[in-house]
Structure formats: C-alpha cells, structure tokens
Coordinates of C-alpha atoms in Angstrom, one line a residue:
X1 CA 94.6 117.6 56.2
X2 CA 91.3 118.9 57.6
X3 CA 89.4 117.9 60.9
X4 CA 86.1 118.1 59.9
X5 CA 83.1 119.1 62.4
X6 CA 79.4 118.0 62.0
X7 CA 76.7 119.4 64.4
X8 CA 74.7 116.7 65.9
X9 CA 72.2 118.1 68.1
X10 CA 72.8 120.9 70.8
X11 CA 76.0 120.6 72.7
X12 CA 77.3 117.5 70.8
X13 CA 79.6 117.7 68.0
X14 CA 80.9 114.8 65.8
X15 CA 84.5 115.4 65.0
X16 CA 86.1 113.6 62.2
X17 CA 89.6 113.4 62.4
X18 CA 91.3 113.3 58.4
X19 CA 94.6 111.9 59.1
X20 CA 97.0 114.6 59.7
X21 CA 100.6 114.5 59.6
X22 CA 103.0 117.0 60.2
X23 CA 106.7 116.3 57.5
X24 CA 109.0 116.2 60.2
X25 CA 107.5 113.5 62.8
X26 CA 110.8 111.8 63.7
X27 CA 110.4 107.6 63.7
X28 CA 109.3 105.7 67.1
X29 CA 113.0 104.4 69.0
X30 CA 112.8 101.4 70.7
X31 CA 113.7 102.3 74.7
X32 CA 114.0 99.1 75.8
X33 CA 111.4 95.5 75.9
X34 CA 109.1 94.2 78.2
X35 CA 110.7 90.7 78.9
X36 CA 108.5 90.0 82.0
X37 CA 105.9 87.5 81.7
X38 CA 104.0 89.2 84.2
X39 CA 102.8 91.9 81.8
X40 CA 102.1 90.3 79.0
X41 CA 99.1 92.6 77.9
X42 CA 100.0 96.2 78.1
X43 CA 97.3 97.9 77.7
X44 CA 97.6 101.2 79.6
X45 CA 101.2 103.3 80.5
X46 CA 101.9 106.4 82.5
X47 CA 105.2 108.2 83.7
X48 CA 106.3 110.3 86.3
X49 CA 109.7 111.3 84.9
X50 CA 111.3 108.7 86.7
X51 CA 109.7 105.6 86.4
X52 CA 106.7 104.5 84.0
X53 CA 103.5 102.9 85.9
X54 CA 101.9 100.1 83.2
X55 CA 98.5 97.7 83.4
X56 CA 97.6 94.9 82.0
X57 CA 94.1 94.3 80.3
X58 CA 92.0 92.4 82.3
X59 CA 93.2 90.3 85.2
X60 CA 92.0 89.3 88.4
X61 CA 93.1 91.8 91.0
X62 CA 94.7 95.5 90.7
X63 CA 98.1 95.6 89.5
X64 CA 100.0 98.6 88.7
X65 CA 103.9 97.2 87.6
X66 CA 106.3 100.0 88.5
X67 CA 108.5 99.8 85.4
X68 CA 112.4 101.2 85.2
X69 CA 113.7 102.4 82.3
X70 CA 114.7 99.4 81.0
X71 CA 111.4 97.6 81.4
X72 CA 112.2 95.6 84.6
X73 CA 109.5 95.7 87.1
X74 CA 110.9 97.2 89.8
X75 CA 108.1 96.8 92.3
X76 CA 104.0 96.4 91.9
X77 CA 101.2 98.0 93.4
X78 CA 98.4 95.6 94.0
X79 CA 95.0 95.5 95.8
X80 CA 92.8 92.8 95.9
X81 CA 90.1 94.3 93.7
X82 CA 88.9 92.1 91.1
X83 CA 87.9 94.7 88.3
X84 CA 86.0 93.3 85.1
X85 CA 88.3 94.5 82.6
X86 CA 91.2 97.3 82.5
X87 CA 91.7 98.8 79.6
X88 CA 93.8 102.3 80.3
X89 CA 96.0 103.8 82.8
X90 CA 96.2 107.8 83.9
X91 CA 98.0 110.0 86.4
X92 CA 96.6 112.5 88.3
X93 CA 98.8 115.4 89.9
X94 CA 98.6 114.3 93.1
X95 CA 100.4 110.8 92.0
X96 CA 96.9 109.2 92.1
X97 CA 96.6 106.0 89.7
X98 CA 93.1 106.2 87.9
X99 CA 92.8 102.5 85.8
X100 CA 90.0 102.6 83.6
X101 CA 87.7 99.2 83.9
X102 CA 85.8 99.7 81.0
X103 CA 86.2 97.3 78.5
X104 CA 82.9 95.2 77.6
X105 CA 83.7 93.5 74.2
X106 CA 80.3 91.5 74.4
X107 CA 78.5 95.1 75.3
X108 CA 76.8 93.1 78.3
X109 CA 78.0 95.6 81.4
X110 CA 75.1 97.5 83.0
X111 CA 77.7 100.0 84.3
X112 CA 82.2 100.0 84.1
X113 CA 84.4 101.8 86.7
X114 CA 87.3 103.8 88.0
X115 CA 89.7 102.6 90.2
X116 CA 91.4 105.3 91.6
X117 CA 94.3 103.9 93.1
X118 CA 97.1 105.2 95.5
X119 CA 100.5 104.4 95.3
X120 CA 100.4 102.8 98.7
X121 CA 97.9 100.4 97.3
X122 CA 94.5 101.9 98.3
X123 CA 91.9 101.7 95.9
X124 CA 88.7 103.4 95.6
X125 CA 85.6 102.2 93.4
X126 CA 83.7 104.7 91.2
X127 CA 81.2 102.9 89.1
X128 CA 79.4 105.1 85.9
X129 CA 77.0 104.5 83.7
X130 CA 76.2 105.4 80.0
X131 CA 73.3 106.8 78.8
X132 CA 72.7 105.6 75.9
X133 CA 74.0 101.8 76.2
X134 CA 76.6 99.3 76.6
X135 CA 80.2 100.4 75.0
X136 CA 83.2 99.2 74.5
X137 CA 85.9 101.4 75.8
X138 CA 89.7 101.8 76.1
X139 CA 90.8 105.3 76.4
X140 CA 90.8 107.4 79.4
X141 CA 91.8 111.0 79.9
X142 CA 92.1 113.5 82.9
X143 CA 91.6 117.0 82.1
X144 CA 93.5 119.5 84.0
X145 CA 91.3 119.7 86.7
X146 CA 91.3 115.7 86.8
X147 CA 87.5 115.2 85.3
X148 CA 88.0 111.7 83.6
X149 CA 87.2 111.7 80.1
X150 CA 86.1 108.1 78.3
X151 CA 86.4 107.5 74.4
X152 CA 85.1 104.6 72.9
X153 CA 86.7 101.9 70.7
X154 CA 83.8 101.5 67.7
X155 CA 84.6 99.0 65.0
X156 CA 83.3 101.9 62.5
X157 CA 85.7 103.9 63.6
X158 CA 83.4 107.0 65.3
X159 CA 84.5 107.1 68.5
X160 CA 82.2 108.5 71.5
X161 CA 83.4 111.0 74.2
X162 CA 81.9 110.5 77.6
X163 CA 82.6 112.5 81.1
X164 CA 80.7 112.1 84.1
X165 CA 77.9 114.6 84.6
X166 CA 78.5 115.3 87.9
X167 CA 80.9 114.9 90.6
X168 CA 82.3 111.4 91.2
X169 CA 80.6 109.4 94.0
X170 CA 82.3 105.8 95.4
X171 CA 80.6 103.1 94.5
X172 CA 77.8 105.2 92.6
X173 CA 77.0 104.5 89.9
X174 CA 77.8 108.1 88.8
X175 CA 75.9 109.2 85.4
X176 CA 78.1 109.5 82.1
X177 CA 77.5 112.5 79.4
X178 CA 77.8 112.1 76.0
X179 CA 80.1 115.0 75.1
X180 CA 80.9 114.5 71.2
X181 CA 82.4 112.0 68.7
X182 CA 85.3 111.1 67.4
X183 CA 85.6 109.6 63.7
X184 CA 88.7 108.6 62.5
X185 CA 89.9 107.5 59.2
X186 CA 91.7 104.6 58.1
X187 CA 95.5 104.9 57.5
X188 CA 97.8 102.7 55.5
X189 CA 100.3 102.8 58.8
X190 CA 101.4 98.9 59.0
X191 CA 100.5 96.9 61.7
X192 CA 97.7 96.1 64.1
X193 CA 96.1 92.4 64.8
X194 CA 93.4 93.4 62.2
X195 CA 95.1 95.4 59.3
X196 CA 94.1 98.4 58.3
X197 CA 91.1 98.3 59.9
X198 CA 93.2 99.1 63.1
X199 CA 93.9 102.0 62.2
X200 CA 90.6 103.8 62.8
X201 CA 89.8 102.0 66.5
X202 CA 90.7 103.8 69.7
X203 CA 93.0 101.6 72.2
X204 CA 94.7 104.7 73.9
X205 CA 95.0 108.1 75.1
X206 CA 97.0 110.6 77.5
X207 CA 97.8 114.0 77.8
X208 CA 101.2 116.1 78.8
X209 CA 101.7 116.8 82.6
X210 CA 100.5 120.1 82.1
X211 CA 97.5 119.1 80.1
X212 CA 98.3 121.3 77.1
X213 CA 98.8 118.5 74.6
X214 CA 96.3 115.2 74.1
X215 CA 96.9 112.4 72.2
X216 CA 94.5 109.3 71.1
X217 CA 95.9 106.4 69.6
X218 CA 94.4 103.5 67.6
X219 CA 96.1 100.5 66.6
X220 CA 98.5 102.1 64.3
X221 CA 98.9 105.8 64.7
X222 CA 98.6 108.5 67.7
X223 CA 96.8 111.9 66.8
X224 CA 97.9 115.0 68.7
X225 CA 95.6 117.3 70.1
X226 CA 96.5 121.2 70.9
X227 CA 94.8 122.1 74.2
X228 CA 96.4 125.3 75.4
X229 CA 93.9 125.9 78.3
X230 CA 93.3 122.1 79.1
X231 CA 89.6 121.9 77.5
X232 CA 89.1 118.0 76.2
X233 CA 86.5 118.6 74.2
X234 CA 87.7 121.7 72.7
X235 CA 90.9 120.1 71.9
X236 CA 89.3 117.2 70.0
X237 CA 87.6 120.2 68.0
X238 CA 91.3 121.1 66.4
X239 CA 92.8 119.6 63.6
X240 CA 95.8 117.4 65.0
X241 CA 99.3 115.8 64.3
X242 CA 99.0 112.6 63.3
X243 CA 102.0 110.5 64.3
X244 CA 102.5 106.8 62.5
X245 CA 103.5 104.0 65.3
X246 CA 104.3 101.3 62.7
X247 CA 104.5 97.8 63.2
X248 CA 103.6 97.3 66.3
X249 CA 101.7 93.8 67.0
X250 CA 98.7 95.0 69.3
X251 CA 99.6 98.8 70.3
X252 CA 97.5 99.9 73.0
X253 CA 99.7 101.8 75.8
X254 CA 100.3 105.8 75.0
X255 CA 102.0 108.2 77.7
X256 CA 103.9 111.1 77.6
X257 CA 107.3 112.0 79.1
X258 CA 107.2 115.2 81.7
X259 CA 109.8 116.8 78.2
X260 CA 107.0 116.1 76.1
X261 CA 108.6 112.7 74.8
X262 CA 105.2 110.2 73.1
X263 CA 106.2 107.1 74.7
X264 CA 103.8 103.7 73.0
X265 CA 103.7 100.1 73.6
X266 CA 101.9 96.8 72.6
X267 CA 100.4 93.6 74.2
X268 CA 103.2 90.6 74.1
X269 CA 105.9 89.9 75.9
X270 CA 109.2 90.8 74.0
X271 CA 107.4 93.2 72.5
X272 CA 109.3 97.0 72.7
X273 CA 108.4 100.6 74.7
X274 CA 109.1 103.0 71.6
X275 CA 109.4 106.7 72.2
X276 CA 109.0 109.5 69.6
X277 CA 111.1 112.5 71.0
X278 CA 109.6 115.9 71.2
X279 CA 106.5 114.7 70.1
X280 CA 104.6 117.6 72.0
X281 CA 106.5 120.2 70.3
X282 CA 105.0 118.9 67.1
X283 CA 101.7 120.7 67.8
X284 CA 102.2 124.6 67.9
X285 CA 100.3 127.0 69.3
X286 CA 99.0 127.9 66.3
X287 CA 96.9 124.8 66.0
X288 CA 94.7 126.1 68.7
X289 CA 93.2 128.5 66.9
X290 CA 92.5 126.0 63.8
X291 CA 89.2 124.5 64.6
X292 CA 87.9 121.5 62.1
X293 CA 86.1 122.7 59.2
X294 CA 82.3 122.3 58.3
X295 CA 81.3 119.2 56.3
X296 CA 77.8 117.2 55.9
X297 CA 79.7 114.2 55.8
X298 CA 83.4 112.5 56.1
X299 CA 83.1 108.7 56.3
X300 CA 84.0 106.7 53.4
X301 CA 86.3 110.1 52.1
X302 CA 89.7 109.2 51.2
X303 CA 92.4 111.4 51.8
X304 CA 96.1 111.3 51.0
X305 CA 97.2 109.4 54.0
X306 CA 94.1 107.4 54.7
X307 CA 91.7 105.0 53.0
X308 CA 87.8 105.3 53.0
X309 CA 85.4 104.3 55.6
X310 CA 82.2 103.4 53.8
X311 CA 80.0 100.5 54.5
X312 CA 81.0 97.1 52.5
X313 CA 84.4 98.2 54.7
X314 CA 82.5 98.6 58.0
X315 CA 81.3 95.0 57.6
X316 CA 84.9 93.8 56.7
X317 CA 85.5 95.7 59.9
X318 CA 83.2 93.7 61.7
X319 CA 84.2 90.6 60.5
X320 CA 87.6 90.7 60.9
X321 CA 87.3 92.4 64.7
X322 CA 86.3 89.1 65.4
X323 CA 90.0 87.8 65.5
X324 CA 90.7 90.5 68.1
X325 CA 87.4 90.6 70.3
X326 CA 86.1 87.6 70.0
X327 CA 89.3 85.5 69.9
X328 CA 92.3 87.2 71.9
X329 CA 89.7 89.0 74.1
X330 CA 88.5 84.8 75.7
X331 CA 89.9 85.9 78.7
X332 CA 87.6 85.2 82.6
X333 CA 85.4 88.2 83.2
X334 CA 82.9 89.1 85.8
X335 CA 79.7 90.6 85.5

C-alpha cells in the first residue's frame, strides 16, 4: 500500500497514511498485566532496557510509576505539579522524562505543556501554544536531537504535526509550528472503545533509542516509520509498516525496547503490556528511500486493509467519539 502526499501550501505537507502491512508482522505477546489500581489509565509508556516508566491520563499531580517486568510498580516518581491533562510519555537520552499535558477534549486550553521531569523528581514547566487553535492531542515524539514533536488526535482522522518554533523557554509560552498532517485510514483491526472508527485516531507514538524507527499508533494499529537520519517529518513522508494491535480495550501506550521490541498497552486495570518482537527490523532501509506518492485526494479511498473515510462516516465519527470524549474523558481538569 501507498502513503500518499498532498501539498498544502509552502513547507506543509499532508501525508495520508494507506494502511500498510508488511506479511510477516509476528502477533502482539502478552508480557505480563497491570494489576495495580494505581495506574488504571495508561496512557503513555517508555523503557530504558531495564525497567519501563508509564503515566496515567490525567490526574492531579506528576506521577511517573517505575514498572518491572512484570508490571509491579516498583517505585514512583512524583512532584506536586498539578498538570491539566497527560496524555503521552517520552525519554530523552539523558534519562529526562518529558510527559506531554496536552490533552483538551473540550478544545477550551489557551495553551498545553511539557513537563520535563527528572528522575529525582524535578520538574520543569514549558507551556506552548498553537497557532491556529485549540487541539486535542496525545502523541509526543523527541527527535534525535530531543525537539518534541506533537500530533494531534482528530476525530476525522487527519492528524496535525506540531514542533515548537524555537527554542523551549520555562514557563513560556513557547510558539508551536504547524509542520504537516497526518491522515490515516480506517482499518478493520478489532478493538477500540469506538469501533472502527478507532482505528484512524492518534493516541500514541515513540521512536527507537537511536531515533531511526518512529511509530504512531491509534486505537487499533501502530504504523512504522523509517527515519534513518532521525528527521520526523521526513519520516512521516515514507510509506510505513502497519502493525495490527488487536483487541485491546482502549490502547494508548507505545514504546520501544532498546532491541527494537514494539511494546503497547491500554487504559484498565487487568488489562495486558503486549510486545511485538523485532518490530523495528520490520522497516528496512529501503523504505527510506520510498517517499509517499502524489494524489489530489485520499479520504474516503478504500484500500485492501482499510475502510473509507468519507463524510456520512466522519459524522458517525463524531457521534460515536462521544462515548470516549465526552463520557470516559468526565474526569476534574483545570484550566
């Protein structure tokens, strides 16, 4: 399947991902489940190589659980923060925690934030702001360099890339640029609080410790991104791996292994940490030299593996996003 590219307007590109999947993606294995009551929304996971770091959405301080690799919670890194709502988790390479407070299901937040957190428990504030609106957003990357990269969750399925446009400054805000788009189509992967229409909104992303492999995830599937020379946005430009995470009740959490391991997980307690094994190896080099193809349009295409996007289905979108962000998202949030 073909990633196809549509030029927006100078520098911008919207990239519409055509589910791809390569014929040997092995099955998620359950690892172990998450049994503690504590972390009953996983939302965001990150690992080390020796122990896995997790979030919950929301909440009403900075926790970081410190998870073993049978799910206990070994230890948690707090701070009395009260952020408005966590979405996503990343690692830097200097062991730096970055939680991603940028979920705003009502689209009322004049700005969202950073936390950049240390393992010691020290956080740091970096507020941003969009410019072009409130969004709703659960997916954070760091490049290489450790530039933070944002991508929306868009009950349509096109999915906006933001970075900051400058250098980070604590509070700030710091000004966000609109860097591209991401549309994704609708699979028939099983699973998600909405159906199908999971399938095609962002809850996740992460990259490999050495920043050569990205991955997004929505609901129901993770899509693998070559980036050879750590370039986000050029990566997002490639045609990728698409890798089904079936059945999982509200799968949000993505994270790599240091051996290149796709580890995923979903809100609810008893619900399993599934890892597909060698899931980096799965996009070869060659990918990076297979940019998306030219097309005036992509939405409401079907494909092989995916369903089409077109508008009586956006408003069935809509509609039924209202069990997940209007009903399980009634959680306390400050302004």
């Amino acid at each position: 399947m073909k990633v196809l590219r549509i030029p927006v307007c100078a520098g911008l590109l919207l990239l519409t991902a055509v589910p791809a999947l390569a014929a040997d993606v092995p099955a998620p294995e359950t690892v172990c489940t998450v049994k503690d009551s504590r972390l009953n929304e996983l939302s965001g996971l990150v690992s080390d190589g020796k122990q896995w770091y997790a979030i919950n959405d929301g909440g009403t301080k900075i926790q970081v659980f410190v998870l073993g690799r049978d799910c206990a919670v070994k230890k948690v890194i707090s701070n009395p923060t009260d952020p408005f709502d966590v979405e996503d988790l990343a690692r830097a390479s200097d062991g730096t925690l970055w939680l991603s407070d940028t979920g705003d299901n009502k689209k009322a937040r004049e700005t969202v934030a950073l936390h950049a957190v240390t393992p010691a428990g020290k956080s740091t504030l970096y507020r941003l702001s969009y410019p072009d609106g409130q969004h709703d957003t659960e997916a954070l990357l760091l490049d290489k360099k450790g530039v933070p990269y944002l991508i929306t969750k868009d009950i349509l399925g096109e999915a906006k890339i933001y970075r900051p446009s400058g250098e980070l400054q604590s509070p700030g805000p710091t000004p966000l640029e609109k860097v591209g788009s991401l549309k994704i189509q609708a699979t028939d992967t099983p699973g998600s609080p909405v159906g199908s229409f999971g399938s095609v909104l962002v809850t996740g992303a992460a990259s490999t410790v050495d920043g050569t492999v990205i991955a997004v995830r929505t609901y129901t599937d993770a899509y693998l991104y070559s980036a050879p020379d750590g370039d986000v946005v050029a990566a997002l430009k490639r045609q990728p791996v698409r890798v089904p995470l079936p059945n999982e009740k509200q799968g949000e959490a993505i994270a790599f292994e240091p051996d290149g391991t796709l580890l995923s997980g979903s809100e609810g307690v008893g619900e399993p940490i599934r890892a597909v094994a060698g899931a980096a190896g799965l996009v070869t080099p060659s990918s990076a030299s297979s940019p998306a193809g030219e097309s005036s349009s992509a939405s409401g295409s079907p494909d092989s593996s995916g369903v089409p996007v077109g508008p009586a289905i956006a408003i069935a979108v809509a509609v039924a996003a209202g069990g997940v962000f209007g009903v399980s998202k009634l959680r306390r949030r400050r302004s």
